[in-house]
Tab-separated table of C-alpha atoms in Angstrom:
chain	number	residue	atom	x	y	z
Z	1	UNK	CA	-18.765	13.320	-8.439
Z	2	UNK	CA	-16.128	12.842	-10.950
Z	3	UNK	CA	-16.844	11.581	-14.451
Z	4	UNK	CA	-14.888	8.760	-15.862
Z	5	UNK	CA	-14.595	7.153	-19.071
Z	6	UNK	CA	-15.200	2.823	-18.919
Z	7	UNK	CA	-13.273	0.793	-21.324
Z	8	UNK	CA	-15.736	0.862	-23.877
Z	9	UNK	CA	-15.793	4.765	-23.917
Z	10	UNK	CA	-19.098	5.349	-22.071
Z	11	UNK	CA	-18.381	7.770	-19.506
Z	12	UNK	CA	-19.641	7.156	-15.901
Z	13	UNK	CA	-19.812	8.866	-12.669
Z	14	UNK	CA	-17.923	7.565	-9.799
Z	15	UNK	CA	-19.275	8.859	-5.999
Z	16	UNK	CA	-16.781	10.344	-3.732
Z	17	UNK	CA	-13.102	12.631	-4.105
Z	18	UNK	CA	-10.805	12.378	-7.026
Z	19	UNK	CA	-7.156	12.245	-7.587
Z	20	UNK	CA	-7.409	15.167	-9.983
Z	21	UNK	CA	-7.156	18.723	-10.316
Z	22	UNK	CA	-8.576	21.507	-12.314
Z	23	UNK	CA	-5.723	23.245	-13.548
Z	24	UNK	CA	-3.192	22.079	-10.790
Z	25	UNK	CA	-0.863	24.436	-9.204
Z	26	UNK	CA	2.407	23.881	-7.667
Z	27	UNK	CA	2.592	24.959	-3.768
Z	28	UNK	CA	6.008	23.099	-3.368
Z	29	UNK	CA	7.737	20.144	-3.372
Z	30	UNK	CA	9.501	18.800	-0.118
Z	31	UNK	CA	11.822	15.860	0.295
Z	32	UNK	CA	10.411	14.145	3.290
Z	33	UNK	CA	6.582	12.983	3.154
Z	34	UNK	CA	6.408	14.780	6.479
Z	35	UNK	CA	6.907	18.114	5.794
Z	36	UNK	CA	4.356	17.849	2.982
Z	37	UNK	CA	2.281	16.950	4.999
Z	38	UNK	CA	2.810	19.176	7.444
Z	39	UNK	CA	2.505	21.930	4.843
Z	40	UNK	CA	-1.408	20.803	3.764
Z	41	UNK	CA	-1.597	20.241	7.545
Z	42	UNK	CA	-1.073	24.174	8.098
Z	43	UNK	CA	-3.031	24.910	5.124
Z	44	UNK	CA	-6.151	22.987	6.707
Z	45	UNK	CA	-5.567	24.783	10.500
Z	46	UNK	CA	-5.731	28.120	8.373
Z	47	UNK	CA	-9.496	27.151	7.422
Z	48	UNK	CA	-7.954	26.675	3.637
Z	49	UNK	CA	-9.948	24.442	1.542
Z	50	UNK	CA	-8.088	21.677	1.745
Z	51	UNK	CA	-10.040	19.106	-0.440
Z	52	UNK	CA	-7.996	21.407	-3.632
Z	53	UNK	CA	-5.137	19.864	-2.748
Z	54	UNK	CA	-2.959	16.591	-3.773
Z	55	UNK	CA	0.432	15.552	-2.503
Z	56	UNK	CA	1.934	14.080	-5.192
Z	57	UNK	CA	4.956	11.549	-4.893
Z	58	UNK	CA	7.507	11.665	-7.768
Z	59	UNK	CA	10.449	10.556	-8.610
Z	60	UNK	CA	9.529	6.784	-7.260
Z	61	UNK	CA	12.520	4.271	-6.748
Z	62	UNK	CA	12.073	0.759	-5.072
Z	63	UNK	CA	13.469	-0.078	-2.057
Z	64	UNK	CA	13.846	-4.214	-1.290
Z	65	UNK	CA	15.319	-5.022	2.681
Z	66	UNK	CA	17.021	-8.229	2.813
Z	67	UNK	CA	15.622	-10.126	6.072
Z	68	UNK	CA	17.603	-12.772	6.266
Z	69	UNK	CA	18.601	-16.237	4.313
Z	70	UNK	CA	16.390	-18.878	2.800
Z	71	UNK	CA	17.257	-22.421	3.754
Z	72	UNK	CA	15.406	-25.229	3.035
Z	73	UNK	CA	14.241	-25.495	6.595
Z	74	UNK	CA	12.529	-22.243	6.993
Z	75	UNK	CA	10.997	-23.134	3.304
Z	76	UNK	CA	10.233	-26.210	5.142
Z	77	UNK	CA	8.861	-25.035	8.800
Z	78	UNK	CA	7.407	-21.867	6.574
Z	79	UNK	CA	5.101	-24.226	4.503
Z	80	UNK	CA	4.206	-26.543	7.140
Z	81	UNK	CA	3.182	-23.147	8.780
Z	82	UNK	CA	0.811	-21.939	6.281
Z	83	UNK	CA	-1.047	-25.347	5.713
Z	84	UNK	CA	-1.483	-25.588	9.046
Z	85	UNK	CA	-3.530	-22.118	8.918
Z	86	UNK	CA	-5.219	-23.826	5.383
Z	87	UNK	CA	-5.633	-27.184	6.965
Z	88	UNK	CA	-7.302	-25.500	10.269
Z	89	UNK	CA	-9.877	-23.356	8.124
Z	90	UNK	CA	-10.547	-26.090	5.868
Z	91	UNK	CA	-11.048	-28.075	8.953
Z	92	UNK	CA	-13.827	-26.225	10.561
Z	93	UNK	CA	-15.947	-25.413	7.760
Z	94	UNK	CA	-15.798	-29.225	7.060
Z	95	UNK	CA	-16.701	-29.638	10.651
Z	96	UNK	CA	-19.842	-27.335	10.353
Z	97	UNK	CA	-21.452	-30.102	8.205
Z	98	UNK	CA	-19.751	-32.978	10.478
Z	99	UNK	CA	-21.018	-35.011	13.145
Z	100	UNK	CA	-20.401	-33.790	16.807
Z	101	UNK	CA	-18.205	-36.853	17.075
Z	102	UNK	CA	-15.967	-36.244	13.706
Z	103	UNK	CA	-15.478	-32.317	14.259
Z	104	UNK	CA	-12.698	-32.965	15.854
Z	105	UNK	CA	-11.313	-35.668	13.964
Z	106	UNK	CA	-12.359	-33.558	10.844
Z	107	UNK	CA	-10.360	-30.603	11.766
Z	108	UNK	CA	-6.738	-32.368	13.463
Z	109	UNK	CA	-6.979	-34.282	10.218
Z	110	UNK	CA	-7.615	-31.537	7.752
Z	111	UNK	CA	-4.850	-29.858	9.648
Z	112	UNK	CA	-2.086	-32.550	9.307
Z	113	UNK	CA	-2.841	-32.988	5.870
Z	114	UNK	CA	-2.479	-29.232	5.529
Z	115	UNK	CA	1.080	-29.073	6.898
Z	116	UNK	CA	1.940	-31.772	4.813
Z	117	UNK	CA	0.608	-30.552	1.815
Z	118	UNK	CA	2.355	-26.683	2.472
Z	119	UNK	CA	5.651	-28.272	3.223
Z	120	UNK	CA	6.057	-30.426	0.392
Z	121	UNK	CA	4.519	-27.918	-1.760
Z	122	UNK	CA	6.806	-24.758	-0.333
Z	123	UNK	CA	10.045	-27.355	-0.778
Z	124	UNK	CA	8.722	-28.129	-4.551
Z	125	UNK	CA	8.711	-24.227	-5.196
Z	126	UNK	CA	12.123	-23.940	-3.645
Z	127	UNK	CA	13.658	-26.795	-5.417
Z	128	UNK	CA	12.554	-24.652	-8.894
Z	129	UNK	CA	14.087	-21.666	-8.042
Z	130	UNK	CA	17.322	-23.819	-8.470
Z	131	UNK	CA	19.030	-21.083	-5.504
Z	132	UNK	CA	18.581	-17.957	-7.896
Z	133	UNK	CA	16.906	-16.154	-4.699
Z	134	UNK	CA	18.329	-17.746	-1.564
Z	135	UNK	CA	17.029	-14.511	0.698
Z	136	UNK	CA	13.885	-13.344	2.088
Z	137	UNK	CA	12.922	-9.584	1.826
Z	138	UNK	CA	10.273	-6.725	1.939
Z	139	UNK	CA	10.354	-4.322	-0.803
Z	140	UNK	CA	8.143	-0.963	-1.517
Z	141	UNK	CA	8.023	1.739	-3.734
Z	142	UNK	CA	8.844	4.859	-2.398
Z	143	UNK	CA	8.790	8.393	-3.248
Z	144	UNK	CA	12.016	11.121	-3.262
Z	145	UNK	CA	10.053	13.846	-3.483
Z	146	UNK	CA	6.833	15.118	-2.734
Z	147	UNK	CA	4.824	17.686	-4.515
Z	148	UNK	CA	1.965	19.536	-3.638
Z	149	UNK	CA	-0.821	20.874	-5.529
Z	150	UNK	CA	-3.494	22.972	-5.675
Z	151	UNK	CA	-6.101	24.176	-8.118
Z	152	UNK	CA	-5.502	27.037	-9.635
Z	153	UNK	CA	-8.131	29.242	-8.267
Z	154	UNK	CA	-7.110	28.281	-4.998
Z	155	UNK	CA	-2.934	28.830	-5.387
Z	156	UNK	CA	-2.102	32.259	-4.793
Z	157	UNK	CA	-4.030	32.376	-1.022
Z	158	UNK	CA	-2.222	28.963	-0.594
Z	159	UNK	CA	1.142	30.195	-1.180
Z	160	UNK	CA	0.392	33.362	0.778
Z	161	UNK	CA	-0.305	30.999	3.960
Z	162	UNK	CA	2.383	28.982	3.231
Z	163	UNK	CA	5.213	31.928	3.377
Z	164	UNK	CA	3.582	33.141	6.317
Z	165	UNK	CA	4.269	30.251	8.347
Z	166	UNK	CA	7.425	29.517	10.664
Z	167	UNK	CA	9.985	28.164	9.340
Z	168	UNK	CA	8.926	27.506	5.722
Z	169	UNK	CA	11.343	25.204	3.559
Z	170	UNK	CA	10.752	23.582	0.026
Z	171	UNK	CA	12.706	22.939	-2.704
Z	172	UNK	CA	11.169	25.263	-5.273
């Protein structure tokens, strides 16, 4: 259990592991994700106690891929798209409560009127951005390094391990 302080300054106890150390030690810090984790992998098949340790990303940048370019027809086709998926859920809880005759009815309609409503509503957000961002993309935050910790009663039999094994590379 870790203890916690609320907003108001009461402290409370939250169930389950932390993101915090007591008196965190530095085992290393790697430049791929994968060879930290291949480094607290190692530590766990050598029976270490693992739940000591926290692989820390640092050094975060954000990284934004370009997909492709935004036309007013995919905005168009795009919002028709996702009122269709509206319209269709709207539709069948609607058609819970409906007739047996007017479920169907209920839903096609609640569907059209969905597709209408996301394309006119996805070309109305377009039309503000007045072209500023003419390109669709997925962006994430990413780490360039990768540290890992350990507590400090724990350190000196990690790093021990950690020299022992094959092939051993970090950065500090």
């Amino acid at each position: 259990m870790s203890t916690v302080t609320s907003p108001v300054g009461a402290p409370r106890t939250l169930p389950g592991p932390t993101l915090d150390l007591d008196y965190p030690r530095s085992l290393g810090v790697f430049e791929q994700y994968a060879d930290a984790q291949a480094a607290v992998d190692f530590l766990s098949d050598e029976e270490f106690p693992v739940e000591h340790v926290l692989i820390v990303g640092t050094d975060l940048k954000q990284v934004e891929r370009v997909t492709g370019r935004l036309t007013t027809g995919r905005v168009a086709i795009g919002g028709a798209l996702s009122g269709i998926w509206l319209g269709l859920f709207v539709g069948l809880v609607f058609a819970l409560f409906a007739g047996p005759r007017d479920a169907l009815v209920t839903v096609i309609g609640s569907i059209l009127f969905g597709a209408v409503f996301g394309l006119v509503w996805g070309l109305i957000g377009y039309a503000l951005t007045r072209g500023r961002r003419d390109f669709t993309s997925v962006s994430q935050v990413v780490a360039t390094r990768y540290e890992v910790l350990t507590e400090h009663k724990h350190a000196e039999r990690a790093r021990e391990l950690l020299d022992s094994r094959p092939g051993a590379t970090t950065l500090t």
